[in-house]
mmCIF file of C-alpha atoms in Angstrom:
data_model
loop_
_atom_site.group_PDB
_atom_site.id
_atom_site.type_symbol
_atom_site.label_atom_id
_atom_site.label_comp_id
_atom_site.label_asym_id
_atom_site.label_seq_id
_atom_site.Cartn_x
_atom_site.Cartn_y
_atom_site.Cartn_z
ATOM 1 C CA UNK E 1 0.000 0.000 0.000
ATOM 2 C CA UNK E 2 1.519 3.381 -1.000
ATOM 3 C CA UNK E 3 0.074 6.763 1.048
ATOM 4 C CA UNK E 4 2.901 9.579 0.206
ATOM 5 C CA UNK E 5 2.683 11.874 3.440
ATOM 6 C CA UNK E 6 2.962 15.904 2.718
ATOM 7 C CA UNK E 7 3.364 18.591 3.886
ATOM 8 C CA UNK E 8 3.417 22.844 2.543
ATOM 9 C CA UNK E 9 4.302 26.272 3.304
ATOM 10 C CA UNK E 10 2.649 29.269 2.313
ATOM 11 C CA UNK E 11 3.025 32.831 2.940
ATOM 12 C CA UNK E 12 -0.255 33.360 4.467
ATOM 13 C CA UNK E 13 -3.774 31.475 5.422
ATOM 14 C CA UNK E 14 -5.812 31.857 2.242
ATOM 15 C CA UNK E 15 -5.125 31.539 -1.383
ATOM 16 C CA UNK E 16 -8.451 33.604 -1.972
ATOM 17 C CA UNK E 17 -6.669 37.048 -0.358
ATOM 18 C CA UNK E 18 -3.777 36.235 -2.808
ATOM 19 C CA UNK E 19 -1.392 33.658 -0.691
ATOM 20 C CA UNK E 20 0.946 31.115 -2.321
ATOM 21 C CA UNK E 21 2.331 28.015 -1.884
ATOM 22 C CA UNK E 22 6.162 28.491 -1.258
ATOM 23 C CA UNK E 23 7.753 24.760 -0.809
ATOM 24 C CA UNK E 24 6.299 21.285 -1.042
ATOM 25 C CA UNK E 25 7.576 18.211 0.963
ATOM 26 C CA UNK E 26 6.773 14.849 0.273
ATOM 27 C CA UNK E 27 7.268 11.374 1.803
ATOM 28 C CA UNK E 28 6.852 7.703 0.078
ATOM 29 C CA UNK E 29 5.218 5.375 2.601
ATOM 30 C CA UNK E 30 4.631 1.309 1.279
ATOM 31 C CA UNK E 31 3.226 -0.290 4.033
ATOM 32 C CA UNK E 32 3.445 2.691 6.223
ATOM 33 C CA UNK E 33 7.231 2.907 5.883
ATOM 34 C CA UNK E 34 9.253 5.551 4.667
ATOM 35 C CA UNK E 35 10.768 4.125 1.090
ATOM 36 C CA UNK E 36 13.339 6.822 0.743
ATOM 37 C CA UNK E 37 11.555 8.602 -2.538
ATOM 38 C CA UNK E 38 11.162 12.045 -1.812
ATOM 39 C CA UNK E 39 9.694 15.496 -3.905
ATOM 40 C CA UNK E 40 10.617 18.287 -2.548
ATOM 41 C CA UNK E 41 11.037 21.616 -4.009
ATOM 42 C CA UNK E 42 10.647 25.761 -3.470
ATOM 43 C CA UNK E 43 8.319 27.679 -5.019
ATOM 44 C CA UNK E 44 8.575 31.338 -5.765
ATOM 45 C CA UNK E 45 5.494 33.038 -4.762
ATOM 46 C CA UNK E 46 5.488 35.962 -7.084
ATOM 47 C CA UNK E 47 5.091 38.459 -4.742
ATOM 48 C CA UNK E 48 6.033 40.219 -1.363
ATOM 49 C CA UNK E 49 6.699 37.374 2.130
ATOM 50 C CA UNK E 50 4.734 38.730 5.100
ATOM 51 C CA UNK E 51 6.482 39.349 7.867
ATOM 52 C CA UNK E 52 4.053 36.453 9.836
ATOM 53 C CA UNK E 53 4.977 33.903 7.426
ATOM 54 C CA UNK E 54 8.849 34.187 7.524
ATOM 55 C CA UNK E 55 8.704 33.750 11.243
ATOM 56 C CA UNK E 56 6.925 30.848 10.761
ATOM 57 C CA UNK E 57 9.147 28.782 7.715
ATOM 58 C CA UNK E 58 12.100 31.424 7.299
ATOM 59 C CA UNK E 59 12.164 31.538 3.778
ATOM 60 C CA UNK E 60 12.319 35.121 2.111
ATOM 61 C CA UNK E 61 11.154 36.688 -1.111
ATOM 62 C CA UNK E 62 14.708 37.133 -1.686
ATOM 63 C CA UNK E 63 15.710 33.565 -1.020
ATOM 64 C CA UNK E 64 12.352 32.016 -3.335
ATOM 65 C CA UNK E 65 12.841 34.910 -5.882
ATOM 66 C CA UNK E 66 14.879 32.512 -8.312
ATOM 67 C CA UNK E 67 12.732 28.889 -7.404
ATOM 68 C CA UNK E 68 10.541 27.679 -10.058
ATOM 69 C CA UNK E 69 6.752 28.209 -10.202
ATOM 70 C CA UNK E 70 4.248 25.801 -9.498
ATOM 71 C CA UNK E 71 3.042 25.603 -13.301
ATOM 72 C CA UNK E 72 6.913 24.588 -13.655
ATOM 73 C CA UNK E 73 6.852 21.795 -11.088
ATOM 74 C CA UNK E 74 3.000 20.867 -11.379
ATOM 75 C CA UNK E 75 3.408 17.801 -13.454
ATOM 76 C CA UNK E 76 6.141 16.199 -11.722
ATOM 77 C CA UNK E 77 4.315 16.443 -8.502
ATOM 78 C CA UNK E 78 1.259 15.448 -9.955
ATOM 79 C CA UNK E 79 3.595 12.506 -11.285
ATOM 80 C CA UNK E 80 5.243 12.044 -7.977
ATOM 81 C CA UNK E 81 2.119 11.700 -5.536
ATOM 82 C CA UNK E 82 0.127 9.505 -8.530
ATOM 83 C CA UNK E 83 -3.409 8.216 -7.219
ATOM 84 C CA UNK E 84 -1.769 7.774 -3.693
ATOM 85 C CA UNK E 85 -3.808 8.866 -0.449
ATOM 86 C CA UNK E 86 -2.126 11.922 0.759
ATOM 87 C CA UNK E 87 -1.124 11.824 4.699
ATOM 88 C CA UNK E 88 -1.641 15.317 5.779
ATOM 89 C CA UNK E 89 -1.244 17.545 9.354
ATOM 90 C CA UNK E 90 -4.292 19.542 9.088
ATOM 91 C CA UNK E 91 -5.179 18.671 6.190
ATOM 92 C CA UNK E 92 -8.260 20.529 5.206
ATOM 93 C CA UNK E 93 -5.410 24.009 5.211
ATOM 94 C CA UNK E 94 -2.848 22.019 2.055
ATOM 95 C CA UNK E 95 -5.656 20.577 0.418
ATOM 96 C CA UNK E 96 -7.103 24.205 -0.352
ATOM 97 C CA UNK E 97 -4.028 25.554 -1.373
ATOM 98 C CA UNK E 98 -2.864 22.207 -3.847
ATOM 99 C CA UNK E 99 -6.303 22.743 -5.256
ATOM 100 C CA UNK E 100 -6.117 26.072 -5.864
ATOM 101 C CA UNK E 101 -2.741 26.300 -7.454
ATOM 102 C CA UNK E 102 -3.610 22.670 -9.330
ATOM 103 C CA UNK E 103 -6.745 24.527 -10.751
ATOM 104 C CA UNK E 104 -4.731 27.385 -11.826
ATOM 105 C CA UNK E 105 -2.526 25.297 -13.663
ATOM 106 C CA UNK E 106 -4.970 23.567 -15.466
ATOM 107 C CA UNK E 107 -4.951 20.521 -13.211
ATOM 108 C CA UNK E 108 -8.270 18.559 -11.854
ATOM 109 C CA UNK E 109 -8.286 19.401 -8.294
ATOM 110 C CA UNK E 110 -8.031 16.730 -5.612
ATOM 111 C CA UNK E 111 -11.037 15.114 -3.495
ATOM 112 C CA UNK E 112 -10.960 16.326 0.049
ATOM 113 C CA UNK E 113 -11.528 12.206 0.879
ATOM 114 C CA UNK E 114 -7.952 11.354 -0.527
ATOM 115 C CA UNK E 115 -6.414 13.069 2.389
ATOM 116 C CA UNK E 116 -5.702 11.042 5.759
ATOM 117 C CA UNK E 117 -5.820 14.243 8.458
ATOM 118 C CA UNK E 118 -3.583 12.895 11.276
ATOM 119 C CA UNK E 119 -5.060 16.154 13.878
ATOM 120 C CA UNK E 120 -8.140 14.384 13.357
ATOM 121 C CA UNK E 121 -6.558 11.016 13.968
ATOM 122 C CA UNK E 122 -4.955 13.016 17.132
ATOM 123 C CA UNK E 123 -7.937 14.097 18.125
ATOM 124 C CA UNK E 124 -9.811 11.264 18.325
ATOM 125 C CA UNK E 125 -6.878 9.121 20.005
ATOM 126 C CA UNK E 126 -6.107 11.654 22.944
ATOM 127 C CA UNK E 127 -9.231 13.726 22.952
ATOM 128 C CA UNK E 128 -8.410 17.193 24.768
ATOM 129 C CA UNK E 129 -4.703 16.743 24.358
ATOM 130 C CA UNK E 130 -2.780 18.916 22.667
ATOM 131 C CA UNK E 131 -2.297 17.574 18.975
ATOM 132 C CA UNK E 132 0.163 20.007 17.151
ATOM 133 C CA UNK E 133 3.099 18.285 15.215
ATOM 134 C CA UNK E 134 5.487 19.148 18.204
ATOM 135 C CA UNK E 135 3.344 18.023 20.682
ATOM 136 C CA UNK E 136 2.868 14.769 18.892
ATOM 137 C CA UNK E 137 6.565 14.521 18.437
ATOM 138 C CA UNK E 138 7.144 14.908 22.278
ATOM 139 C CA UNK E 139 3.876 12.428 23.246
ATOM 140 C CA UNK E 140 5.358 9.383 20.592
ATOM 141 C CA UNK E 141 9.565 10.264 21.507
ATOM 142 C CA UNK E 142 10.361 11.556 17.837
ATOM 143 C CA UNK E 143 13.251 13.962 17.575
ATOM 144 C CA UNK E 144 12.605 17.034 16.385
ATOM 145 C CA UNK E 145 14.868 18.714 17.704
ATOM 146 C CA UNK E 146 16.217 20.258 14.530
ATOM 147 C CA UNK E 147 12.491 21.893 13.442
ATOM 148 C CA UNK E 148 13.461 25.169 14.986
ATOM 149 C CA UNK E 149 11.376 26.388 11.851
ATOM 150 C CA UNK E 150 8.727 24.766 9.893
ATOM 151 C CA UNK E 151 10.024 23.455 6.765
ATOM 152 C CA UNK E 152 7.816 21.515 4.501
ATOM 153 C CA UNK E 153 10.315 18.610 4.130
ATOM 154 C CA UNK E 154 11.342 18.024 7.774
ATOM 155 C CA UNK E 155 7.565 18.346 8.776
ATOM 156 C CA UNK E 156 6.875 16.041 6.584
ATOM 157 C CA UNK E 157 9.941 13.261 7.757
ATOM 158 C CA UNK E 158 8.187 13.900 11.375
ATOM 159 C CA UNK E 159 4.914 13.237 10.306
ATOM 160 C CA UNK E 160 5.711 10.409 8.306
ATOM 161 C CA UNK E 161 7.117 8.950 11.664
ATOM 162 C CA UNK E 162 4.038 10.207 13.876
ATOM 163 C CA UNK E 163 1.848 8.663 11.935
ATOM 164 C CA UNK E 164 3.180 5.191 12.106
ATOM 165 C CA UNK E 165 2.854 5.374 15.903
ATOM 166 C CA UNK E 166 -0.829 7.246 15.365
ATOM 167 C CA UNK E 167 -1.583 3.969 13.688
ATOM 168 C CA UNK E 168 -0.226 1.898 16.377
ATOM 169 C CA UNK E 169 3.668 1.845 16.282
ATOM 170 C CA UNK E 170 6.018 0.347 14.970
ATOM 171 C CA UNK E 171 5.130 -2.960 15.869
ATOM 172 C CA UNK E 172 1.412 -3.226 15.028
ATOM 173 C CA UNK E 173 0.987 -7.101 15.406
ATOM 174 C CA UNK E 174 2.322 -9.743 17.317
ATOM 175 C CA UNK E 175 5.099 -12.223 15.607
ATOM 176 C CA UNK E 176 6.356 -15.152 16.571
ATOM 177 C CA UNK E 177 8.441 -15.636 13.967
ATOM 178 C CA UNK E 178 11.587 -15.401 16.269
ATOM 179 C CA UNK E 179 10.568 -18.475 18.551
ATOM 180 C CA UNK E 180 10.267 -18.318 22.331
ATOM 181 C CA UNK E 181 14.250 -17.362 23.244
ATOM 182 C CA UNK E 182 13.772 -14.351 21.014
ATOM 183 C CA UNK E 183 12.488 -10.519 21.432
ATOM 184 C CA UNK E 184 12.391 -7.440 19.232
ATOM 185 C CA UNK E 185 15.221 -5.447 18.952
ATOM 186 C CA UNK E 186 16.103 -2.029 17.201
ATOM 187 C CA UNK E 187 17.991 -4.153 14.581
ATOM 188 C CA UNK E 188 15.553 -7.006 14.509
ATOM 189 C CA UNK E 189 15.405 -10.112 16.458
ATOM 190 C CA UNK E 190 17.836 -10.259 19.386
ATOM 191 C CA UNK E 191 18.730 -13.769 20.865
ATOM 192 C CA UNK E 192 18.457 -14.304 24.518
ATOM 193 C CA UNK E 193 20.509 -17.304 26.277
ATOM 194 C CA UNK E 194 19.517 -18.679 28.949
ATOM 195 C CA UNK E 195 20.744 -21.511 31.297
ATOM 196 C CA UNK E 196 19.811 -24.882 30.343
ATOM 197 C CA UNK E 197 18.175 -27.209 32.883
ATOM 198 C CA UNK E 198 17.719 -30.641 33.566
ATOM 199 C CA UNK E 199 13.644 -31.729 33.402
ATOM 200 C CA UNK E 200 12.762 -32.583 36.612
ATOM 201 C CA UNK E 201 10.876 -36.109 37.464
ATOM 202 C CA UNK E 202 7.620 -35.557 40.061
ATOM 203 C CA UNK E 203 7.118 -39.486 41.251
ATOM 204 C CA UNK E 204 3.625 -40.176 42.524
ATOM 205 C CA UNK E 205 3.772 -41.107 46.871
ATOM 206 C CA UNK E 206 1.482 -44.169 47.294
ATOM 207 C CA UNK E 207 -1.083 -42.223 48.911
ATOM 208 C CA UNK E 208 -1.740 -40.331 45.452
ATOM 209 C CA UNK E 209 -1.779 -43.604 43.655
ATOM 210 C CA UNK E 210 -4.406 -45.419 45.905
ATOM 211 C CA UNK E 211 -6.530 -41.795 45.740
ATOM 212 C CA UNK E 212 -6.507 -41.645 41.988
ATOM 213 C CA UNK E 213 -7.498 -45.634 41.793
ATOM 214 C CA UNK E 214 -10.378 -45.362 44.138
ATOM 215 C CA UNK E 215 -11.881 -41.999 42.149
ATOM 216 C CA UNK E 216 -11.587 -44.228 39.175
ATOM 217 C CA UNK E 217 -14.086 -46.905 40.489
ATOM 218 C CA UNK E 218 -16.042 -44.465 40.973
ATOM 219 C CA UNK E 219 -16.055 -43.455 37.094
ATOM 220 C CA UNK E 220 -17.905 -45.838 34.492
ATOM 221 C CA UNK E 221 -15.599 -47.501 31.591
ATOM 222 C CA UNK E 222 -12.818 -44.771 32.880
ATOM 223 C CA UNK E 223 -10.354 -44.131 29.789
ATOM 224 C CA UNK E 224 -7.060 -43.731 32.672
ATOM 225 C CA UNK E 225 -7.475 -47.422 34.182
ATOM 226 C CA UNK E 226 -5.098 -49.735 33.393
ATOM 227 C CA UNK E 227 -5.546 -53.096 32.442
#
């Protein structure tokens, strides 16, 4: 199963007042694991970064001023993600902004039911929690202690990894495929030796022998008597 997990950032909150997207991030999962196919790219906006949005992502008009547009990159990504669900961190936010700059480009815009939200998954798991991307990061133990800015990439490594736990961890079933003497490791099955020992031989005392012949006369056609 293939889900590519993705994540954007924009200059502002809504493409309708004139916002852009300015880089895209993207993450191949098969079988919820990272694959090691990436996209990833900057976009240049086309027009002035507010002041609000650099703090957030740190990327300036300067800096994006020489980055493709999206009508340059739109059928590579459109290439890249295929018919793949899309695992998304608020996802209702990306989805309007792909759509809009897929429309503009003469693309057929998305289906707001391809998109997995994980703050909804969040939500529902730990209801009243926090259930930003850095407090999900902190609640499962994933680093992320190099996202001192958002950065559509890195957000979406950290989601990617989130999201495995959101569904359960990283072990999701039970094997048994390493026999009794073994236990999961963080490289795989780790062997555990242990002490052999000698079986040990319980005899049955008289008493217990007479006991267990009298409660057989007391059974009809008894399958334990012996002949």
């Amino acid at each position: 199963m293939r889900e590519i997990v993705l994540d954007t950032e924009t200059t502002g909150f809504k493409p309708e007042e004139g916002h852009r997207l300015v880089e895209i991030g993207c993450i191949e999962l098969v079988n919820h694991l990272a694959t090691g196919e990436r996209f990833h790219v900057y976009l240049n906006p086309e027009r002035d970064m507010p002041p609000e949005a650099f703090a957030v992502h740190g990327l300036s008009a300067e800096f994006l001023a020489d980055k493709p547009l999206f009508n340059d990159v739109a059928a590579d990504f459109v290439a890249f993600i295929g018919d793949s669900p899309l695992v998304i961190h608020n996802a209702a936010f990306d989805m309007h902004f792909l759509n809009w700059e897929l429309k503009i480009a003469g693309y057929p815009v998305m289906p707001k039911d391809r998109a997995i939200d994980t703050l909804l998954m969040a939500r529902q798991k730990f209801p009243g929690s926090p259930a930003t991307l850095d407090a999900l990061c902190k609640r499962f133990g994933v680093d992320n202690s190099n996202r001192t800015l958002h950065g559509a990439l890195l957000d979406a490594q950290l989601l990617a990894e989130v999201y495995l736990e959101l569904l359960g961890g990283r072990q999701t079933g039970l094997s048994f495929a390493g026999g009794p003497a073994a236990k999961s490791g963080p490289s795989g099955p780790v062997r555990i030796d242990r002490p052999f020992r000698e079986a040990r031989v319980f005899a049955v005392s008289d008493d217990e022998a007479a006991a267990h012949a009298e409660m057989l006369k007391k059974i009809k056609n008894p399958l334990w008597a012996v002949e």
